[in-house]
Amino acid sequence: MNEAMPFFMGLRDVGLFVRSARTDARLNQLRSTQGAAAALEAVYAANPDPWAAGSPHYRYQRRKYEVLASRLPPRRFHHALDLGCGLGLLSRHLAAHADSVLGVDVAPTAIARARVQHADVPNLAFETHNIMALPSSLDGRFDLIMIADVLYYLFPLDDAALKTLSRRIAQLLSPGGICMLVNHYFFAFDSESRRSRRIHDAFIWSSDFTLDSEYRRPFYLVTQLSGISERVTQPHKNNYATRP
Ligand SMILES: C[S@@+](CC[C@H](N)C(=O)[O-])C[C@H]1O[C@@H](n2cnc3c(N)ncnc32)[C@H](O)[C@@H]1O
């Protein structure tokens, strides 16, 4: 399969986008009455796989996980963290590249299913946590953090929230650790892509990260960042020389 293939992996994959859009619409309805965390738990309780991530009918998501794993820097990671892991399918791919992987999600039902589905992978564990309130016991532990298609579910996602969040995530990294951000991206001018761009830029311009690389695939954007552990002595190290 050509990675640069500009359209859906197959016509069937249109169905995946329709199902995901339905789940997102349902989430929006529930969020206003129940709050974000309870809404996410409710969609998992109502549907075994709300974003059809593991459905054998669609190739797009499976292919995406393969690309993300294959584009990791060629090194063995010690401890990887998959934030907003859902059913743990991407966590499972990461387990081939790290000594241990921890998948974390706010929805207890997702975590319970992930534990059952991946019980055969000995270096993979799952815990229920909210990204907005991660325990300090996780600080400084991870040399790889993956955050795939999660941050746009956080509300409110204004500049102040993004700044707080990027700082908190940087605190989870061990020295030399990297963070991979993955979010939906279609065209530079559609509103969802603009939101993804804003999220990634907030991390890129944070004084806690430096940009390593970025690539796009249909229909997602991937940004790799390194944590700046020497915060006191290092000036801002982002690779973009000037900020518009
Ligand atoms: C579209 S799914 C993506 C799942 C997985 N990252 C993947 O790529 O297959 C979004 C996931 O983010 C989780 N999530 C959203 N907000 C969260 C939060 N505040 N804390 C932890 N997980 C969260 C949801 O429960 C859901 O499982």
PDB file of C-alpha atoms and ligand atoms in Angstrom:
ATOM      1  CA  MET A   1       0.000   0.000   0.000  1.00  0.00           C
ATOM      2  CA  ASN A   2       1.357   3.397  -0.976  1.00  0.00           C
ATOM      3  CA  GLU A   3       1.544   5.552   2.154  1.00  0.00           C
ATOM      4  CA  ALA A   4       1.091   8.717   0.121  1.00  0.00           C
ATOM      5  CA  MET A   5      -2.177   7.484  -1.363  1.00  0.00           C
ATOM      6  CA  PRO A   6      -4.203  10.670  -1.257  1.00  0.00           C
ATOM      7  CA  PHE A   7      -7.653   9.230  -0.720  1.00  0.00           C
ATOM      8  CA  PHE A   8      -9.308   6.682   1.494  1.00  0.00           C
ATOM      9  CA  MET A   9      -7.567   3.338   1.810  1.00  0.00           C
ATOM     10  CA  GLY A  10     -10.657   1.817   0.312  1.00  0.00           C
ATOM     11  CA  LEU A  11     -14.227   2.879  -0.337  1.00  0.00           C
ATOM     12  CA  ARG A  12     -15.263   0.882   2.705  1.00  0.00           C
ATOM     13  CA  ASP A  13     -13.221   3.229   4.881  1.00  0.00           C
ATOM     14  CA  VAL A  14     -15.795   5.946   4.222  1.00  0.00           C
ATOM     15  CA  GLY A  15     -17.917   3.945   6.657  1.00  0.00           C
ATOM     16  CA  LEU A  16     -15.272   4.381   9.348  1.00  0.00           C
ATOM     17  CA  PHE A  17     -15.428   8.154   9.048  1.00  0.00           C
ATOM     18  CA  VAL A  18     -19.229   8.071   9.187  1.00  0.00           C
ATOM     19  CA  ARG A  19     -19.174   5.909  12.329  1.00  0.00           C
ATOM     20  CA  SER A  20     -16.567   8.137  13.981  1.00  0.00           C
ATOM     21  CA  ALA A  21     -18.584  11.240  13.149  1.00  0.00           C
ATOM     22  CA  ARG A  22     -21.680   9.633  14.714  1.00  0.00           C
ATOM     23  CA  THR A  23     -19.768   8.863  17.897  1.00  0.00           C
ATOM     24  CA  ASP A  24     -18.430  12.424  18.036  1.00  0.00           C
ATOM     25  CA  ALA A  25     -21.927  13.835  17.560  1.00  0.00           C
ATOM     26  CA  ARG A  26     -23.258  11.605  20.347  1.00  0.00           C
ATOM     27  CA  LEU A  27     -20.393  12.695  22.587  1.00  0.00           C
ATOM     28  CA  ASN A  28     -21.219  16.340  21.982  1.00  0.00           C
ATOM     29  CA  GLN A  29     -24.826  15.709  23.035  1.00  0.00           C
ATOM     30  CA  LEU A  30     -23.861  13.799  26.181  1.00  0.00           C
ATOM     31  CA  ARG A  31     -21.079  16.168  27.195  1.00  0.00           C
ATOM     32  CA  SER A  32     -23.421  19.063  27.802  1.00  0.00           C
ATOM     33  CA  THR A  33     -25.514  17.097  30.312  1.00  0.00           C
ATOM     34  CA  GLN A  34     -23.002  14.645  31.830  1.00  0.00           C
ATOM     35  CA  GLY A  35     -19.587  16.261  31.462  1.00  0.00           C
ATOM     36  CA  ALA A  36     -16.737  15.073  29.242  1.00  0.00           C
ATOM     37  CA  ALA A  37     -15.468  12.051  31.200  1.00  0.00           C
ATOM     38  CA  ALA A  38     -18.919  10.566  31.827  1.00  0.00           C
ATOM     39  CA  ALA A  39     -19.839  11.144  28.176  1.00  0.00           C
ATOM     40  CA  LEU A  40     -16.802   9.173  27.012  1.00  0.00           C
ATOM     41  CA  GLU A  41     -17.611   6.362  29.420  1.00  0.00           C
ATOM     42  CA  ALA A  42     -21.204   6.348  28.133  1.00  0.00           C
ATOM     43  CA  VAL A  43     -20.165   5.939  24.488  1.00  0.00           C
ATOM     44  CA  TYR A  44     -17.955   2.985  25.399  1.00  0.00           C
ATOM     45  CA  ALA A  45     -20.733   1.465  27.509  1.00  0.00           C
ATOM     46  CA  ALA A  46     -23.127   1.741  24.551  1.00  0.00           C
ATOM     47  CA  ASN A  47     -20.753   0.499  21.869  1.00  0.00           C
ATOM     48  CA  PRO A  48     -17.967  -2.110  22.023  1.00  0.00           C
ATOM     49  CA  ASP A  49     -15.772  -0.046  19.669  1.00  0.00           C
ATOM     50  CA  PRO A  50     -17.148   3.520  19.325  1.00  0.00           C
ATOM     51  CA  TRP A  51     -14.577   4.683  16.725  1.00  0.00           C
ATOM     52  CA  ALA A  52     -14.416   1.291  14.960  1.00  0.00           C
ATOM     53  CA  ALA A  53     -10.676   1.257  15.644  1.00  0.00           C
ATOM     54  CA  GLY A  54     -10.447  -2.520  15.655  1.00  0.00           C
ATOM     55  CA  SER A  55     -13.108  -3.318  13.089  1.00  0.00           C
ATOM     56  CA  PRO A  56     -11.869  -5.801  10.471  1.00  0.00           C
ATOM     57  CA  HIS A  57     -14.056  -3.988   7.906  1.00  0.00           C
ATOM     58  CA  TYR A  58     -11.833  -0.913   7.771  1.00  0.00           C
ATOM     59  CA  ARG A  59      -8.171  -0.746   6.916  1.00  0.00           C
ATOM     60  CA  TYR A  60      -7.556   2.943   7.554  1.00  0.00           C
ATOM     61  CA  GLN A  61      -7.088   2.815  11.312  1.00  0.00           C
ATOM     62  CA  ARG A  62      -5.027  -0.375  11.227  1.00  0.00           C
ATOM     63  CA  ARG A  63      -2.789   1.110   8.563  1.00  0.00           C
ATOM     64  CA  LYS A  64      -2.433   4.295  10.589  1.00  0.00           C
ATOM     65  CA  TYR A  65      -1.200   2.389  13.635  1.00  0.00           C
ATOM     66  CA  GLU A  66       1.313   0.562  11.444  1.00  0.00           C
ATOM     67  CA  VAL A  67       2.605   3.823   9.960  1.00  0.00           C
ATOM     68  CA  LEU A  68       2.905   5.475  13.383  1.00  0.00           C
ATOM     69  CA  ALA A  69       4.862   2.522  14.782  1.00  0.00           C
ATOM     70  CA  SER A  70       7.077   2.235  11.713  1.00  0.00           C
ATOM     71  CA  ARG A  71       7.937   5.952  11.819  1.00  0.00           C
ATOM     72  CA  LEU A  72       9.151   5.898  15.415  1.00  0.00           C
ATOM     73  CA  PRO A  73      12.850   6.742  15.812  1.00  0.00           C
ATOM     74  CA  PRO A  74      14.890   3.543  15.396  1.00  0.00           C
ATOM     75  CA  ARG A  75      15.675   2.936  19.039  1.00  0.00           C
ATOM     76  CA  ARG A  76      14.397   0.721  21.802  1.00  0.00           C
ATOM     77  CA  PHE A  77      12.297   2.672  24.302  1.00  0.00           C
ATOM     78  CA  HIS A  78      12.264   1.826  28.000  1.00  0.00           C
ATOM     79  CA  HIS A  79       8.831   3.002  29.101  1.00  0.00           C
ATOM     80  CA  ALA A  80       6.161   4.181  26.691  1.00  0.00           C
ATOM     81  CA  LEU A  81       2.890   5.895  27.582  1.00  0.00           C
ATOM     82  CA  ASP A  82      -0.153   5.882  25.315  1.00  0.00           C
ATOM     83  CA  LEU A  83      -2.373   8.705  26.555  1.00  0.00           C
ATOM     84  CA  GLY A  84      -6.034   8.322  25.624  1.00  0.00           C
ATOM     85  CA  CYS A  85      -5.370   4.754  24.524  1.00  0.00           C
ATOM     86  CA  GLY A  86      -9.012   3.726  24.032  1.00  0.00           C
ATOM     87  CA  LEU A  87      -9.080  -0.012  23.369  1.00  0.00           C
ATOM     88  CA  GLY A  88      -5.285  -0.160  23.332  1.00  0.00           C
ATOM     89  CA  LEU A  89      -4.715  -1.072  19.688  1.00  0.00           C
ATOM     90  CA  LEU A  90      -1.965   1.473  19.187  1.00  0.00           C
ATOM     91  CA  SER A  91      -0.525   0.622  22.632  1.00  0.00           C
ATOM     92  CA  ARG A  92      -0.177  -2.934  21.377  1.00  0.00           C
ATOM     93  CA  HIS A  93       1.896  -1.755  18.397  1.00  0.00           C
ATOM     94  CA  LEU A  94       4.088   0.299  20.725  1.00  0.00           C
ATOM     95  CA  ALA A  95       4.743  -2.783  22.851  1.00  0.00           C
ATOM     96  CA  ALA A  96       7.002  -4.085  20.064  1.00  0.00           C
ATOM     97  CA  HIS A  97       9.220  -1.010  20.459  1.00  0.00           C
ATOM     98  CA  ALA A  98       9.450  -0.614  24.237  1.00  0.00           C
ATOM     99  CA  ASP A  99      10.294  -2.625  27.331  1.00  0.00           C
ATOM    100  CA  SER A 100       6.985  -1.627  28.859  1.00  0.00           C
ATOM    101  CA  VAL A 101       3.920   0.276  27.697  1.00  0.00           C
ATOM    102  CA  LEU A 102       1.237   1.875  29.822  1.00  0.00           C
ATOM    103  CA  GLY A 103      -2.063   2.738  28.152  1.00  0.00           C
ATOM    104  CA  VAL A 104      -4.171   5.326  29.945  1.00  0.00           C
ATOM    105  CA  ASP A 105      -7.745   6.358  29.260  1.00  0.00           C
ATOM    106  CA  VAL A 106     -10.434   8.257  31.141  1.00  0.00           C
ATOM    107  CA  ALA A 107     -13.113   5.664  30.292  1.00  0.00           C
ATOM    108  CA  PRO A 108     -12.998   2.680  32.698  1.00  0.00           C
ATOM    109  CA  THR A 109     -14.930   0.518  30.233  1.00  0.00           C
ATOM    110  CA  ALA A 110     -12.304   1.126  27.531  1.00  0.00           C
ATOM    111  CA  ILE A 111      -9.548   0.187  29.978  1.00  0.00           C
ATOM    112  CA  ALA A 112     -11.366  -2.966  31.084  1.00  0.00           C
ATOM    113  CA  ARG A 113     -11.759  -4.053  27.438  1.00  0.00           C
ATOM    114  CA  ALA A 114      -8.156  -3.197  26.600  1.00  0.00           C
ATOM    115  CA  ARG A 115      -6.947  -5.368  29.502  1.00  0.00           C
ATOM    116  CA  VAL A 116      -8.913  -8.341  28.211  1.00  0.00           C
ATOM    117  CA  GLN A 117      -8.040  -7.828  24.525  1.00  0.00           C
ATOM    118  CA  HIS A 118      -4.294  -7.518  25.106  1.00  0.00           C
ATOM    119  CA  ALA A 119      -3.836  -9.895  28.034  1.00  0.00           C
ATOM    120  CA  ASP A 120      -1.442 -11.874  25.816  1.00  0.00           C
ATOM    121  CA  VAL A 121       1.078  -8.985  25.645  1.00  0.00           C
ATOM    122  CA  PRO A 122       3.192  -9.230  28.801  1.00  0.00           C
ATOM    123  CA  ASN A 123       4.795  -5.772  28.633  1.00  0.00           C
ATOM    124  CA  LEU A 124       1.497  -3.904  28.219  1.00  0.00           C
ATOM    125  CA  ALA A 125      -0.586  -2.531  31.115  1.00  0.00           C
ATOM    126  CA  PHE A 126      -3.598  -0.227  31.312  1.00  0.00           C
ATOM    127  CA  GLU A 127      -4.808   2.277  33.902  1.00  0.00           C
ATOM    128  CA  THR A 128      -7.771   4.620  34.132  1.00  0.00           C
ATOM    129  CA  HIS A 129      -6.731   8.273  34.427  1.00  0.00           C
ATOM    130  CA  ASN A 130      -7.907  11.619  33.150  1.00  0.00           C
ATOM    131  CA  ILE A 131      -5.231  13.436  31.123  1.00  0.00           C
ATOM    132  CA  MET A 132      -6.259  16.595  32.937  1.00  0.00           C
ATOM    133  CA  ALA A 133      -5.427  15.082  36.349  1.00  0.00           C
ATOM    134  CA  LEU A 134      -2.568  12.632  35.898  1.00  0.00           C
ATOM    135  CA  PRO A 135      -0.958  11.430  39.145  1.00  0.00           C
ATOM    136  CA  SER A 136       2.531  12.651  40.021  1.00  0.00           C
ATOM    137  CA  SER A 137       3.639   8.995  40.275  1.00  0.00           C
ATOM    138  CA  LEU A 138       3.864   9.055  36.449  1.00  0.00           C
ATOM    139  CA  ASP A 139       6.259  12.020  36.352  1.00  0.00           C
ATOM    140  CA  GLY A 140       9.640  11.617  34.680  1.00  0.00           C
ATOM    141  CA  ARG A 141       9.009   7.981  33.788  1.00  0.00           C
ATOM    142  CA  PHE A 142       8.506   7.811  30.033  1.00  0.00           C
ATOM    143  CA  ASP A 143      10.899   8.112  27.118  1.00  0.00           C
ATOM    144  CA  LEU A 144       8.020   7.812  24.626  1.00  0.00           C
ATOM    145  CA  ILE A 145       4.596   9.412  24.943  1.00  0.00           C
ATOM    146  CA  MET A 146       1.986   8.882  22.230  1.00  0.00           C
ATOM    147  CA  ILE A 147      -1.165  11.035  22.121  1.00  0.00           C
ATOM    148  CA  ALA A 148      -3.250  10.002  19.133  1.00  0.00           C
ATOM    149  CA  ASP A 149      -6.617  11.585  18.367  1.00  0.00           C
ATOM    150  CA  VAL A 150      -7.295  12.570  21.952  1.00  0.00           C
ATOM    151  CA  LEU A 151      -6.664  16.237  22.624  1.00  0.00           C
ATOM    152  CA  TYR A 152      -9.584  17.572  20.644  1.00  0.00           C
ATOM    153  CA  TYR A 153     -11.883  15.800  23.093  1.00  0.00           C
ATOM    154  CA  LEU A 154     -10.669  18.024  25.920  1.00  0.00           C
ATOM    155  CA  PHE A 155     -12.787  21.051  26.812  1.00  0.00           C
ATOM    156  CA  PRO A 156     -12.198  23.918  27.051  1.00  0.00           C
ATOM    157  CA  LEU A 157      -9.214  23.748  24.730  1.00  0.00           C
ATOM    158  CA  ASP A 158      -8.164  27.369  24.723  1.00  0.00           C
ATOM    159  CA  ASP A 159      -4.574  28.605  24.648  1.00  0.00           C
ATOM    160  CA  ALA A 160      -4.284  28.638  28.455  1.00  0.00           C
ATOM    161  CA  ALA A 161      -5.487  25.019  28.703  1.00  0.00           C
ATOM    162  CA  LEU A 162      -3.069  23.930  25.971  1.00  0.00           C
ATOM    163  CA  LYS A 163      -0.196  25.624  27.747  1.00  0.00           C
ATOM    164  CA  THR A 164      -1.016  23.886  31.034  1.00  0.00           C
ATOM    165  CA  LEU A 165      -1.461  20.572  29.264  1.00  0.00           C
ATOM    166  CA  SER A 166       1.795  20.711  27.275  1.00  0.00           C
ATOM    167  CA  ARG A 167       3.686  21.548  30.491  1.00  0.00           C
ATOM    168  CA  ARG A 168       2.040  18.645  32.318  1.00  0.00           C
ATOM    169  CA  ILE A 169       2.855  16.196  29.538  1.00  0.00           C
ATOM    170  CA  ALA A 170       6.466  17.380  29.410  1.00  0.00           C
ATOM    171  CA  GLN A 171       6.727  16.563  33.129  1.00  0.00           C
ATOM    172  CA  LEU A 172       5.975  12.915  32.337  1.00  0.00           C
ATOM    173  CA  LEU A 173       9.031  12.561  30.097  1.00  0.00           C
ATOM    174  CA  SER A 174      12.343  11.178  31.256  1.00  0.00           C
ATOM    175  CA  PRO A 175      15.490  12.979  30.003  1.00  0.00           C
ATOM    176  CA  GLY A 176      15.865  12.464  26.249  1.00  0.00           C
ATOM    177  CA  GLY A 177      12.222  11.412  25.943  1.00  0.00           C
ATOM    178  CA  ILE A 178       9.976  12.208  23.000  1.00  0.00           C
ATOM    179  CA  CYS A 179       6.295  12.923  22.548  1.00  0.00           C
ATOM    180  CA  MET A 180       4.302  12.082  19.405  1.00  0.00           C
ATOM    181  CA  LEU A 181       1.156  14.080  18.743  1.00  0.00           C
ATOM    182  CA  VAL A 182      -1.293  12.726  16.188  1.00  0.00           C
ATOM    183  CA  ASN A 183      -4.494  14.449  15.145  1.00  0.00           C
ATOM    184  CA  HIS A 184      -6.962  14.489  12.329  1.00  0.00           C
ATOM    185  CA  TYR A 185      -5.837  16.620   9.394  1.00  0.00           C
ATOM    186  CA  PHE A 186      -7.590  17.028   6.075  1.00  0.00           C
ATOM    187  CA  PHE A 187      -6.914  20.351   4.390  1.00  0.00           C
ATOM    188  CA  ALA A 188      -5.209  23.386   5.897  1.00  0.00           C
ATOM    189  CA  PHE A 189      -8.437  25.358   5.678  1.00  0.00           C
ATOM    190  CA  ASP A 190     -11.068  23.073   7.175  1.00  0.00           C
ATOM    191  CA  SER A 191     -11.988  23.820  10.770  1.00  0.00           C
ATOM    192  CA  GLU A 192     -10.925  20.467  12.254  1.00  0.00           C
ATOM    193  CA  SER A 193      -7.504  20.702  10.617  1.00  0.00           C
ATOM    194  CA  ARG A 194      -7.114  24.254  11.869  1.00  0.00           C
ATOM    195  CA  ARG A 195      -7.887  23.032  15.383  1.00  0.00           C
ATOM    196  CA  SER A 196      -5.305  20.245  15.047  1.00  0.00           C
ATOM    197  CA  ARG A 197      -2.763  22.768  13.785  1.00  0.00           C
ATOM    198  CA  ARG A 198      -3.470  24.976  16.787  1.00  0.00           C
ATOM    199  CA  ILE A 199      -2.969  22.061  19.200  1.00  0.00           C
ATOM    200  CA  HIS A 200       0.305  21.000  17.596  1.00  0.00           C
ATOM    201  CA  ASP A 201       1.567  24.586  17.439  1.00  0.00           C
ATOM    202  CA  ALA A 202       0.869  25.061  21.146  1.00  0.00           C
ATOM    203  CA  PHE A 203       3.218  22.159  21.881  1.00  0.00           C
ATOM    204  CA  ILE A 204       5.790  23.247  19.307  1.00  0.00           C
ATOM    205  CA  TRP A 205       5.959  26.742  20.771  1.00  0.00           C
ATOM    206  CA  SER A 206       5.856  25.592  24.379  1.00  0.00           C
ATOM    207  CA  SER A 207       9.105  26.256  26.221  1.00  0.00           C
ATOM    208  CA  ASP A 208       8.969  22.616  27.394  1.00  0.00           C
ATOM    209  CA  PHE A 209       9.407  21.021  23.971  1.00  0.00           C
ATOM    210  CA  THR A 210      11.529  21.288  20.898  1.00  0.00           C
ATOM    211  CA  LEU A 211      10.246  20.222  17.471  1.00  0.00           C
ATOM    212  CA  ASP A 212      11.980  17.173  15.991  1.00  0.00           C
ATOM    213  CA  SER A 213       9.904  16.482  12.907  1.00  0.00           C
ATOM    214  CA  GLU A 214       6.469  16.559  11.404  1.00  0.00           C
ATOM    215  CA  TYR A 215       4.714  14.613   8.669  1.00  0.00           C
ATOM    216  CA  ARG A 216       1.242  14.330   7.213  1.00  0.00           C
ATOM    217  CA  ARG A 217      -0.701  11.412   5.882  1.00  0.00           C
ATOM    218  CA  PRO A 218      -4.240  11.360   4.603  1.00  0.00           C
ATOM    219  CA  PHE A 219      -5.941  12.270   7.011  1.00  0.00           C
ATOM    220  CA  TYR A 220      -3.717  12.986   9.960  1.00  0.00           C
ATOM    221  CA  LEU A 221      -0.857  15.132  11.150  1.00  0.00           C
ATOM    222  CA  VAL A 222       2.044  13.756  13.209  1.00  0.00           C
ATOM    223  CA  THR A 223       4.404  15.950  15.216  1.00  0.00           C
ATOM    224  CA  GLN A 224       7.392  14.564  17.079  1.00  0.00           C
ATOM    225  CA  LEU A 225       8.715  16.663  19.945  1.00  0.00           C
ATOM    226  CA  SER A 226      11.568  16.255  22.403  1.00  0.00           C
ATOM    227  CA  GLY A 227      11.224  17.325  25.985  1.00  0.00           C
ATOM    228  CA  ILE A 228      13.591  20.034  27.102  1.00  0.00           C
ATOM    229  CA  SER A 229      14.952  18.661  30.337  1.00  0.00           C
ATOM    230  CA  GLU A 230      17.584  21.342  30.872  1.00  0.00           C
ATOM    231  CA  ARG A 231      14.975  24.069  31.242  1.00  0.00           C
ATOM    232  CA  VAL A 232      17.071  26.413  33.308  1.00  0.00           C
ATOM    233  CA  THR A 233      20.172  26.494  31.139  1.00  0.00           C
ATOM    234  CA  GLN A 234      18.724  26.080  27.648  1.00  0.00           C
ATOM    235  CA  PRO A 235      17.210  28.934  25.672  1.00  0.00           C
ATOM    236  CA  HIS A 236      14.085  28.229  23.615  1.00  0.00           C
ATOM    237  CA  LYS A 237      15.183  25.530  21.189  1.00  0.00           C
ATOM    238  CA  ASN A 238      12.403  25.192  18.659  1.00  0.00           C
ATOM    239  CA  ASN A 239      13.632  24.549  15.164  1.00  0.00           C
ATOM    240  CA  TYR A 240      11.544  27.326  13.666  1.00  0.00           C
ATOM    241  CA  ALA A 241      13.760  30.387  13.868  1.00  0.00           C
ATOM    242  CA  THR A 242      11.067  33.003  14.228  1.00  0.00           C
ATOM    243  CA  ARG A 243       7.497  32.936  15.242  1.00  0.00           C
ATOM    244  CA  PRO A 244       5.051  34.826  13.055  1.00  0.00           C
TER     245      PRO A 244
HETATM  246  C1  LIG B   1     -10.745   8.627  19.113  1.00  0.00           C
HETATM  247  S1  LIG B   1     -10.263   7.743  20.541  1.00  0.00           S
HETATM  248  C2  LIG B   1      -8.537   7.411  20.163  1.00  0.00           C
HETATM  249  C3  LIG B   1      -8.029   6.189  20.882  1.00  0.00           C
HETATM  250  C4  LIG B   1      -6.570   5.811  20.584  1.00  0.00           C
HETATM  251  N1  LIG B   1      -5.657   6.882  20.930  1.00  0.00           N
HETATM  252  C5  LIG B   1      -6.408   5.432  19.143  1.00  0.00           C
HETATM  253  O1  LIG B   1      -5.724   6.170  18.412  1.00  0.00           O
HETATM  254  O2  LIG B   1      -6.932   4.387  18.757  1.00  0.00           O
HETATM  255  C6  LIG B   1     -10.104   9.030  21.766  1.00  0.00           C
HETATM  256  C7  LIG B   1      -9.801   8.466  23.152  1.00  0.00           C
HETATM  257  O3  LIG B   1      -9.391   9.539  24.001  1.00  0.00           O
HETATM  258  C8  LIG B   1      -9.894   9.271  25.292  1.00  0.00           C
HETATM  259  N2  LIG B   1      -9.915  10.521  26.061  1.00  0.00           N
HETATM  260  C9  LIG B   1     -10.580  11.652  25.759  1.00  0.00           C
HETATM  261  N3  LIG B   1     -10.431  12.579  26.739  1.00  0.00           N
HETATM  262  C10 LIG B   1      -9.615  12.018  27.663  1.00  0.00           C
HETATM  263  C11 LIG B   1      -9.083  12.471  28.895  1.00  0.00           C
HETATM  264  N4  LIG B   1      -9.397  13.680  29.398  1.00  0.00           N
HETATM  265  N5  LIG B   1      -8.269  11.658  29.588  1.00  0.00           N
HETATM  266  C12 LIG B   1      -7.955  10.409  29.107  1.00  0.00           C
HETATM  267  N6  LIG B   1      -8.462   9.916  27.942  1.00  0.00           N
HETATM  268  C13 LIG B   1      -9.269  10.703  27.221  1.00  0.00           C
HETATM  269  C14 LIG B   1     -11.274   8.716  25.007  1.00  0.00           C
HETATM  270  O4  LIG B   1     -11.851   8.038  26.100  1.00  0.00           O
HETATM  271  C15 LIG B   1     -11.013   7.829  23.805  1.00  0.00           C
HETATM  272  O5  LIG B   1     -10.710   6.517  24.198  1.00  0.00           O
END
